[in-house]
XYZ file of C-alpha atoms in Angstrom:
660
model
C -61.210 107.753 47.819
C -61.901 104.674 50.023
C -64.729 104.858 52.509
C -63.815 105.869 56.078
C -65.188 103.979 59.069
C -68.090 106.153 60.325
C -67.485 108.142 63.498
C -70.986 107.307 64.718
C -70.321 103.575 64.423
C -67.496 103.507 66.989
C -68.463 101.379 70.017
C -67.276 101.500 73.623
C -65.211 104.703 73.405
C -67.566 107.262 74.963
C -64.922 109.478 76.546
C -62.858 109.587 73.359
C -65.758 110.466 71.084
C -67.067 113.029 73.574
C -63.687 114.783 73.856
C -63.310 114.901 70.066
C -66.841 116.278 69.781
C -66.078 119.095 72.224
C -62.941 120.245 70.384
C -64.893 120.091 67.133
C -67.399 122.533 68.647
C -64.702 124.843 70.061
C -61.222 124.378 68.531
C -59.827 126.869 71.071
C -60.083 124.124 73.699
C -56.716 123.075 72.341
C -56.901 119.509 71.092
C -57.122 116.005 72.524
C -54.514 113.520 73.733
C -55.755 109.916 73.575
C -53.810 107.455 75.724
C -54.487 103.757 75.534
C -53.506 100.249 74.665
C -53.218 98.916 71.143
C -56.353 97.933 69.256
C -58.778 100.412 70.847
C -59.825 102.224 67.635
C -57.890 105.397 68.457
C -56.744 106.091 64.908
C -60.024 104.908 63.375
C -62.029 107.306 65.537
C -59.777 110.295 64.854
C -59.910 109.748 61.109
C -63.666 109.412 61.281
C -64.020 112.788 62.991
C -63.030 114.736 59.884
C -65.931 113.172 57.974
C -68.575 114.779 60.207
C -67.105 118.275 60.578
C -68.847 121.113 58.734
C -67.113 122.257 55.541
C -64.876 125.348 55.525
C -64.948 128.297 53.093
C -61.683 129.075 51.270
C -60.465 130.948 48.218
C -60.120 128.694 45.199
C -56.480 127.697 44.780
C -55.380 129.115 48.148
C -52.684 126.796 49.509
C -52.926 128.344 52.985
C -56.707 128.126 53.503
C -57.277 131.596 54.966
C -60.823 132.537 55.958
C -62.470 134.725 53.277
C -64.767 136.126 55.961
C -61.831 137.359 58.086
C -60.681 140.768 56.783
C -57.493 140.583 58.874
C -56.349 137.265 57.365
C -53.176 137.588 55.283
C -52.015 134.905 52.863
C -48.580 134.516 51.188
C -50.456 133.602 47.995
C -52.596 136.769 48.207
C -53.937 139.306 48.032
C -56.785 137.725 46.119
C -58.656 139.682 43.483
C -62.359 140.328 43.862
C -63.300 137.793 41.144
C -61.467 134.980 42.967
C -64.192 132.450 43.735
C -64.877 131.269 47.266
C -65.541 127.543 47.550
C -66.384 125.083 50.296
C -64.226 122.042 50.946
C -64.128 119.352 53.657
C -62.013 119.899 56.735
C -58.577 118.396 56.279
C -57.114 115.760 58.558
C -53.355 116.150 58.172
C -51.237 113.325 59.571
C -47.786 114.225 60.849
C -45.364 111.280 60.569
C -43.064 110.805 63.556
C -40.036 110.694 61.259
C -40.846 113.833 59.231
C -38.164 116.457 58.665
C -38.403 120.173 59.396
C -38.856 121.108 55.751
C -41.829 118.773 55.368
C -43.490 120.171 58.487
C -42.919 123.915 58.010
C -42.305 124.069 54.268
C -39.221 124.695 52.196
C -37.745 126.094 49.020
C -39.364 124.698 45.882
C -36.312 123.102 44.318
C -37.411 122.758 40.695
C -38.420 126.425 40.518
C -35.236 127.632 42.230
C -32.668 125.540 40.422
C -34.175 125.237 36.944
C -36.050 128.547 36.593
C -34.090 130.744 39.012
C -37.285 131.592 40.918
C -37.432 131.579 44.711
C -40.751 129.920 45.538
C -42.110 128.434 48.762
C -43.549 124.949 49.048
C -45.996 124.887 52.013
C -45.584 122.185 54.650
C -47.948 120.149 56.750
C -48.639 122.993 59.191
C -49.971 125.102 56.305
C -52.237 122.276 55.153
C -53.542 121.808 58.703
C -54.675 125.432 59.080
C -58.379 125.494 60.092
C -58.328 121.704 60.248
C -57.022 118.767 62.269
C -53.371 117.862 62.805
C -53.064 114.234 63.845
C -49.917 112.678 65.326
C -49.993 108.946 65.946
C -47.460 107.815 68.578
C -47.038 111.447 69.548
C -44.885 110.421 72.528
C -42.217 109.227 70.067
C -42.075 112.577 68.259
C -38.467 113.910 68.116
C -37.706 117.020 70.118
C -37.123 119.222 67.076
C -40.643 118.484 65.814
C -42.065 119.020 69.299
C -40.456 122.463 69.316
C -42.085 123.301 65.980
C -45.514 122.230 67.229
C -45.095 124.199 70.460
C -44.203 127.360 68.540
C -47.130 126.986 66.140
C -49.593 126.170 68.939
C -48.459 129.145 71.033
C -48.471 131.767 68.275
C -50.911 130.385 65.693
C -48.326 131.206 63.035
C -45.379 129.587 61.272
C -42.271 131.511 60.245
C -39.792 130.014 57.786
C -36.399 131.634 57.317
C -34.308 129.123 55.379
C -32.495 128.729 52.052
C -33.328 132.258 50.931
C -37.018 131.849 51.771
C -38.775 134.219 54.156
C -42.443 133.314 54.664
C -44.921 133.698 57.509
C -48.440 132.266 57.491
C -51.263 131.394 59.870
C -51.468 127.880 61.285
C -54.316 127.301 63.700
C -55.315 123.689 64.016
C -56.829 121.186 66.407
C -53.959 119.012 67.610
C -54.922 115.382 68.186
C -52.387 112.884 69.445
C -52.609 109.191 70.215
C -50.103 107.175 72.229
C -49.485 103.936 74.065
C -48.110 104.902 77.518
C -45.993 101.738 77.643
C -43.861 103.112 74.795
C -42.794 106.212 76.717
C -44.139 109.452 78.129
C -44.857 112.767 76.492
C -42.703 115.836 76.929
C -44.363 118.044 79.615
C -44.455 121.191 77.487
C -46.340 119.413 74.711
C -48.577 117.561 77.177
C -49.805 120.883 78.551
C -50.764 122.056 75.048
C -53.428 119.363 74.765
C -56.671 120.780 76.075
C -58.262 117.434 76.935
C -56.942 113.965 77.613
C -58.702 110.606 77.732
C -57.701 107.082 78.667
C -59.142 104.407 76.402
C -59.358 100.652 76.837
C -61.240 97.891 75.120
C -64.731 97.484 76.639
C -65.041 94.663 79.156
C -68.731 94.178 78.473
C -69.016 91.149 76.127
C -72.108 92.626 74.487
C -70.203 95.769 73.485
C -67.212 93.750 72.298
C -69.423 91.621 70.071
C -71.118 94.728 68.714
C -67.763 96.359 67.905
C -66.435 93.245 66.177
C -69.630 92.720 64.202
C -69.582 96.304 62.910
C -65.924 96.075 61.942
C -66.452 92.832 60.075
C -69.383 94.377 58.224
C -67.275 97.412 57.284
C -64.343 95.315 56.048
C -66.698 93.172 53.942
C -68.397 96.157 52.253
C -66.925 99.581 53.189
C -69.130 101.561 50.798
C -72.321 99.783 51.807
C -71.538 100.105 55.515
C -70.853 103.824 55.150
C -74.110 104.246 53.240
C -76.093 102.567 56.024
C -74.634 105.030 58.527
C -75.015 108.095 56.309
C -78.165 109.253 58.092
C -76.556 109.190 61.551
C -73.442 110.900 60.186
C -75.487 113.710 58.640
C -77.475 114.140 61.866
C -74.239 114.471 63.807
C -72.847 116.937 61.286
C -75.985 119.062 61.604
C -75.907 118.948 65.395
C -72.223 119.940 65.479
C -72.900 122.908 63.227
C -75.802 124.002 65.462
C -73.655 123.675 68.580
C -70.948 125.810 66.984
C -73.446 128.535 66.149
C -74.951 128.545 69.638
C -71.612 128.448 71.486
C -71.274 132.232 71.565
C -74.592 132.472 73.401
C -73.656 130.120 76.253
C -73.415 132.063 79.520
C -70.286 131.676 81.671
C -71.225 133.790 84.689
C -68.991 134.659 87.641
C -70.445 131.895 89.776
C -69.541 129.290 87.162
C -66.024 130.653 86.678
C -65.524 130.762 90.450
C -66.595 127.128 90.740
C -64.115 126.177 87.998
C -61.338 128.159 89.680
C -62.046 126.415 92.997
C -61.798 123.026 91.294
C -58.480 123.845 89.634
C -57.062 125.203 92.885
C -58.276 122.175 94.847
C -56.520 119.811 92.442
C -53.371 121.965 92.577
C -52.887 122.334 88.837
C -50.231 124.648 87.433
C -51.014 127.910 85.667
C -54.328 129.248 84.383
C -54.583 127.186 81.223
C -56.539 124.553 83.159
C -59.166 127.149 84.136
C -59.499 128.381 80.552
C -59.728 124.914 79.037
C -62.248 123.713 81.626
C -64.417 126.786 81.056
C -64.321 126.369 77.267
C -65.044 122.646 77.475
C -67.959 123.199 79.869
C -69.448 125.816 77.521
C -68.954 123.524 74.520
C -70.684 120.693 76.376
C -73.600 122.974 77.250
C -73.902 123.968 73.582
C -73.751 120.314 72.583
C -76.602 119.573 74.978
C -78.647 122.481 73.603
C -78.407 124.746 76.662
C -77.518 128.401 77.028
C -76.181 128.149 80.600
C -73.398 125.994 82.015
C -74.513 123.467 84.647
C -72.599 121.545 87.296
C -72.770 118.465 85.097
C -71.059 120.395 82.285
C -68.312 121.456 84.703
C -67.879 117.927 86.039
C -67.451 116.425 82.580
C -65.131 119.227 81.470
C -62.943 118.857 84.569
C -62.747 115.101 84.133
C -61.300 115.624 80.650
C -59.217 118.777 81.205
C -57.493 118.279 84.567
C -55.964 114.764 84.867
C -52.807 115.455 82.838
C -52.252 118.845 84.469
C -51.997 117.682 88.058
C -48.899 115.509 87.612
C -45.910 117.027 89.395
C -43.301 114.604 88.041
C -43.256 111.633 85.657
C -43.682 109.147 88.514
C -47.073 110.534 89.515
C -50.006 108.388 88.467
C -52.235 110.067 85.856
C -55.925 110.465 86.481
C -58.404 112.342 88.630
C -60.083 111.308 91.869
C -63.716 111.065 90.781
C -65.059 110.929 94.337
C -63.211 114.088 95.271
C -64.449 115.805 92.130
C -68.043 114.951 93.039
C -67.524 116.104 96.618
C -66.154 119.458 95.466
C -69.079 120.005 93.125
C -71.699 118.726 95.522
C -74.803 117.033 94.156
C -74.985 117.246 90.402
C -77.940 119.167 89.094
C -80.237 117.427 86.616
C -79.275 117.491 82.972
C -82.353 118.234 80.887
C -80.541 118.364 77.566
C -81.877 116.519 74.529
C -80.620 113.142 73.493
C -78.627 112.998 70.305
C -78.770 110.494 67.491
C -77.780 106.945 68.354
C -75.180 104.632 66.949
C -72.401 105.380 69.403
C -72.893 109.157 69.353
C -71.324 110.665 72.519
C -73.716 112.095 75.089
C -73.223 112.881 78.773
C -73.469 109.305 79.912
C -71.903 106.100 78.729
C -73.629 102.782 78.380
C -73.395 102.313 82.134
C -74.629 105.774 83.089
C -71.185 106.859 84.281
C -70.859 110.027 82.193
C -68.775 108.302 79.580
C -66.313 106.579 81.898
C -64.523 103.800 80.088
C -64.512 100.662 82.233
C -61.051 99.971 83.573
C -59.306 96.675 83.379
C -59.409 94.616 86.548
C -56.255 94.808 88.600
C -53.954 91.845 88.826
C -53.155 90.434 92.237
C -49.420 90.035 92.916
C -48.240 86.435 93.043
C -48.052 84.874 96.482
C -44.500 83.760 97.284
C -43.947 80.089 97.912
C -43.519 79.202 101.603
C -39.887 78.137 101.190
C -39.035 81.463 99.572
C -40.484 83.741 102.200
C -37.643 83.347 104.674
C -34.956 84.002 102.034
C -36.668 86.961 100.399
C -36.800 90.558 101.563
C -38.554 93.520 100.050
C -37.035 96.947 99.729
C -38.689 100.181 98.653
C -37.000 102.947 96.722
C -36.241 106.343 98.155
C -36.950 109.689 96.555
C -35.235 109.750 93.131
C -32.404 112.233 92.816
C -31.473 114.193 89.737
C -29.009 112.018 87.866
C -25.785 113.465 86.571
C -25.270 113.509 82.828
C -24.080 110.219 81.354
C -22.895 109.880 77.772
C -21.619 107.083 75.559
C -18.214 107.609 73.965
C -17.823 108.415 70.293
C -20.379 109.601 67.732
C -23.487 107.551 67.056
C -26.310 107.489 64.530
C -29.201 106.936 66.921
C -32.527 108.628 67.306
C -32.480 112.301 68.184
C -32.316 112.872 71.926
C -30.453 114.858 74.536
C -27.567 112.702 75.637
C -24.648 111.414 73.542
C -22.993 112.977 70.517
C -24.463 111.721 67.237
C -25.256 112.464 63.630
C -28.900 113.520 63.744
C -31.474 115.189 61.443
C -31.157 118.391 63.450
C -28.134 120.161 64.835
C -24.965 121.906 63.714
C -24.065 121.390 60.042
C -20.731 119.578 60.066
C -20.439 118.469 56.428
C -22.266 117.067 53.421
C -22.710 113.833 51.502
C -24.584 112.590 48.453
C -28.346 112.717 48.888
C -30.332 109.575 48.048
C -34.079 108.911 47.950
C -34.905 112.407 49.183
C -33.379 111.693 52.577
C -32.253 114.446 54.879
C -32.024 118.182 54.574
C -30.749 119.561 51.268
C -27.308 121.174 51.407
C -27.808 123.872 48.767
C -24.217 125.210 48.520
C -22.895 121.651 48.163
C -25.478 120.872 45.469
C -24.563 123.953 43.435
C -20.844 123.252 43.837
C -21.300 119.675 42.619
C -23.338 120.778 39.579
C -21.326 123.858 38.559
C -18.422 122.111 36.705
C -20.882 120.293 34.418
C -23.012 123.217 33.229
C -21.172 123.705 29.946
C -21.641 120.089 28.859
C -25.268 120.075 30.010
C -26.148 123.373 28.388
C -27.147 124.953 31.655
C -27.087 128.655 32.530
C -27.327 129.613 28.827
C -30.196 130.773 26.702
C -32.265 131.703 29.724
C -31.980 128.232 31.242
C -31.388 127.735 34.893
C -28.948 125.394 36.581
C -28.977 121.954 34.907
C -29.111 119.255 37.565
C -28.947 115.488 37.692
C -29.837 113.380 40.768
C -26.159 112.758 41.493
C -25.604 116.480 42.142
C -27.881 116.580 45.178
C -26.131 116.770 48.539
C -27.567 116.372 52.015
C -26.388 118.231 55.076
C -24.490 116.267 57.723
C -25.688 117.589 61.089
C -24.298 116.754 64.513
C -26.544 116.822 67.555
C -27.450 114.511 70.437
C -28.922 111.018 70.475
C -30.799 108.924 72.991
C -29.311 105.719 74.429
C -30.183 102.516 76.261
C -28.915 102.158 79.830
C -29.133 98.530 80.979
C -28.543 97.898 84.684
C -27.672 94.322 85.685
C -28.115 94.191 89.453
C -27.155 91.482 91.945
C -30.264 91.025 94.109
C -28.965 88.006 96.050
C -28.374 87.648 99.769
C -24.685 88.545 99.438
C -25.632 92.146 98.766
C -27.002 92.868 102.272
C -30.250 92.841 100.394
C -32.630 95.295 101.994
C -30.376 98.315 102.395
C -28.538 97.866 99.120
C -31.663 97.185 97.107
C -33.262 100.341 98.459
C -30.277 102.294 97.169
C -30.194 100.474 93.848
C -33.902 101.074 93.301
C -33.450 104.736 94.036
C -30.557 104.872 91.585
C -32.587 103.172 88.856
C -35.483 105.581 89.362
C -33.029 108.488 89.245
C -31.593 107.234 85.977
C -35.086 106.672 84.638
C -36.128 110.211 85.521
C -33.054 111.477 83.696
C -33.836 109.168 80.774
C -37.353 110.605 80.593
C -35.906 114.084 80.266
C -33.323 113.011 77.723
C -35.586 110.674 75.700
C -33.590 107.544 76.605
C -34.541 103.958 77.266
C -33.705 102.187 80.532
C -33.811 98.458 81.314
C -33.163 96.407 84.455
C -31.991 92.797 84.852
C -31.676 91.262 88.325
C -30.243 87.912 89.333
C -30.919 85.933 92.501
C -31.560 82.353 93.687
C -31.109 80.248 90.521
C -31.990 82.572 87.663
C -31.848 86.052 86.157
C -34.972 88.027 85.378
C -35.727 90.960 83.095
C -37.564 93.048 85.656
C -37.833 96.050 83.368
C -37.637 95.546 79.569
C -36.192 98.446 77.570
C -38.640 101.299 77.968
C -38.946 105.039 78.248
C -42.210 104.870 80.173
C -41.830 106.040 83.748
C -45.313 104.779 84.599
C -44.429 101.212 83.696
C -40.987 101.456 85.255
C -42.167 102.710 88.628
C -44.757 99.919 88.834
C -42.248 97.210 87.927
C -39.699 98.449 90.441
C -42.151 98.844 93.303
C -41.929 95.220 94.494
C -38.450 94.074 93.536
C -37.489 91.132 95.819
C -33.967 90.316 97.040
C -32.197 87.371 98.732
C -30.967 83.844 97.991
C -27.986 82.523 96.040
C -25.989 84.442 93.422
C -26.359 83.212 89.794
C -23.839 85.663 88.307
C -23.420 83.720 85.050
C -27.153 83.825 84.430
C -27.085 87.586 84.978
C -24.382 88.018 82.316
C -26.180 85.756 79.870
C -29.562 87.402 80.339
C -28.024 90.873 79.904
C -26.476 89.722 76.646
C -29.843 88.436 75.454
C -31.531 91.757 76.218
C -28.830 93.682 74.352
C -28.984 91.370 71.328
C -32.772 91.610 71.071
C -32.712 95.358 71.424
C -29.968 95.654 68.794
C -32.233 93.841 66.335
C -35.231 95.968 67.272
C -33.393 99.290 67.434
C -29.917 98.889 65.861
C -29.001 102.574 65.931
C -29.478 103.006 69.698
C -26.148 102.554 71.482
C -26.216 100.764 74.851
C -24.361 101.103 78.132
C -24.293 98.116 80.497
C -23.845 98.832 84.220
C -23.213 95.705 86.341
C -23.809 96.238 90.071
C -22.270 93.311 92.019
C -19.681 92.204 94.559
C -18.432 89.611 92.056
C -19.513 86.553 94.047
C -21.109 83.577 92.298
C -22.703 80.785 94.353
C -25.283 79.085 92.158
C -24.741 75.925 90.118
C -21.599 73.917 89.322
C -18.350 75.904 88.917
C -20.282 79.141 89.435
C -17.325 81.540 89.214
C -15.810 79.921 86.144
C -19.161 79.963 84.347
C -19.635 83.607 85.247
C -16.224 84.595 83.885
C -16.799 82.659 80.645
C -20.179 84.340 80.204
C -18.561 87.716 80.840
C -15.826 87.058 78.275
C -18.459 86.096 75.704
C -20.378 89.302 76.433
C -17.207 91.342 76.020
C -16.818 90.197 72.412
C -19.964 92.162 71.476
C -18.088 95.404 72.050
C -20.731 96.878 74.348
C -19.467 99.487 76.785
C -19.560 98.150 80.357
C -19.019 99.524 83.841
C -18.671 97.218 86.863
C -19.705 98.831 90.140
C -17.948 96.896 92.942
C -20.248 96.573 95.936
C -17.927 94.440 98.075
C -17.601 95.761 101.624
C -15.722 94.822 104.751
C -12.092 94.808 105.890
C -11.082 91.701 103.944
C -12.028 91.774 100.278
C -11.692 89.084 97.642
C -11.513 91.413 94.642
C -13.966 89.289 92.645
C -15.679 92.259 91.003
C -12.340 93.480 89.674
C -11.699 90.057 88.125
C -15.167 90.152 86.560
C -14.405 93.579 85.082
C -11.256 92.151 83.473
C -13.244 89.443 81.724
C -15.852 92.025 80.616
C -13.127 94.422 79.419
C -14.927 96.918 81.554
C -13.927 99.720 83.840
C -13.873 98.632 87.475
C -15.137 101.203 89.965
C -14.877 100.317 93.680
C -17.879 101.627 95.517
C -18.502 100.768 99.149
C -22.219 101.421 98.953
C -24.529 101.681 96.007
C -26.094 105.039 96.675
C -28.142 106.835 94.085
C -25.629 109.682 93.895
C -22.726 107.267 93.829
C -24.116 105.051 91.098
C -25.240 107.826 88.780
C -21.951 109.610 89.398
C -20.020 106.479 88.478
C -21.930 106.095 85.231
C -21.239 109.672 84.339
C -17.524 109.415 85.128
C -17.057 106.117 83.322
C -18.757 107.332 80.145
C -17.353 110.865 80.031
C -15.989 111.675 76.559
C -12.298 111.885 75.849
C -10.696 115.267 75.313
C -11.944 116.801 72.117
C -15.159 114.781 72.041
C -18.340 116.703 72.918
């Protein structure tokens, strides 16, 4: 087995290593969510954690890893006889792929035993392997809803029940859930977010000394993994010993009424939902006290626990900024009492304070100043802010797609209602057992199956997969006229509100949303395709308006966005919504160029809606002409309100009769 990068050798990730240390001491804290940019050693650190955890005792050959010292533990492979040996093995780190199927996660019928030997046997899934260990999900924010539901059930009950294909099995599944994600790729479903006990934000260190140290260590590891691991073996063993001691002493840490009252006051002051925040903060504070070698929880323990346990629980909607006001936290706790705990071993081992004495705070990246508009643009540019986003009405794309599982348009998906079967290739999809047996049955005589005690004789061509129909996620691309002809300020306020409303709906339905605007002499991709409400709200905050109307450029840029996204994500079906009055005033032959660009875009077959924003008593009907060239539905709309725009999208994309 190749050497793993040592946990103790990680540099510049104090909050991350501290949070992982606390859940290693007390798994009941509930896991860690690690949010951060690419290249910040998230996966490396998580994988290194398993190397320093104390070994677990299990029965030899037990596929479900029950605790031999727990008389109430029940195992589907048991009961075990008295002579069954008890062995120690390392803690498992089980990685859950984002694209895994239900049967791989929860377990399924063992096909060779069932079909060849006529024996109904259960093949355990990843949740069984993760029992008493770590379950790691990279890009957890991209996890399909059906897998999220499975994790939520297992996390809530500590058990997994499988009732499928003639199999009825229930087993324990208690694990430390660790997820990593890049917030720019989309947000996490709120129900799963709340299941993570602690959350940390990670970024590459800004201190050049730390960056050099991190690079030097990584280069040394890549050059000689075994030798590098050997050099860090002493620090790793010291950490393993200290973790084991902290686990043993955890039960003796005192959580008196004064401490619990202080924690409750903090949670109430930050207006977090439910009591899980109080429980997690209390457990994390006790774990930190045990880690520091104390038997009583101090204010410093509470402060560190709150900083890790509360930020993701105080968000009321996806547009709220994550994080915790550190100054307010310090004010609520008053002056921190001294922390007399012992120092741990070095080499990046997490203690109370980071390299800068800030209790493990990871330095943030410096903010970027917005560009200063050129003097000649100031008079022709106005700024408009968005209103409160409304709940968008349901929008769907016509027909049946093959996109990623979501909650919007009808599609063939891994989960849903079984609507048919087809030949199974490369182990893809869920096995359709009746179809498999039906396909194999006519050939049993020639194959010698079902005679002489033999089971069903199968060949790969007999296997059938279930065709399931569910819902998919989509891409909604809004192409918005932000020129002076749109009565910029008022209309852009309404358009912004509409975009935020659609984005909020997309967050709930696992969609992507993108925004192209055109003004002056060019079109700009203000919001690339994304499901991240954090990124979207920041990009939309300062959307300018005014100037000439380059309609052709808007059509061309929209086509570019759709083509790029089709290459990147070919199964995700798009809907283009063009918000304009149809005018074109930029460049030579502006209207003719716009209509030619629209006709070219129409050949792609993308579904388009043109929202006509022309107002006044005398109208030119230019938006209707544009819709003709786009082969789009033309919807007159006097004002682009949030309710009006989202309602138009819903009406224009409603399925035909007989289509769900």
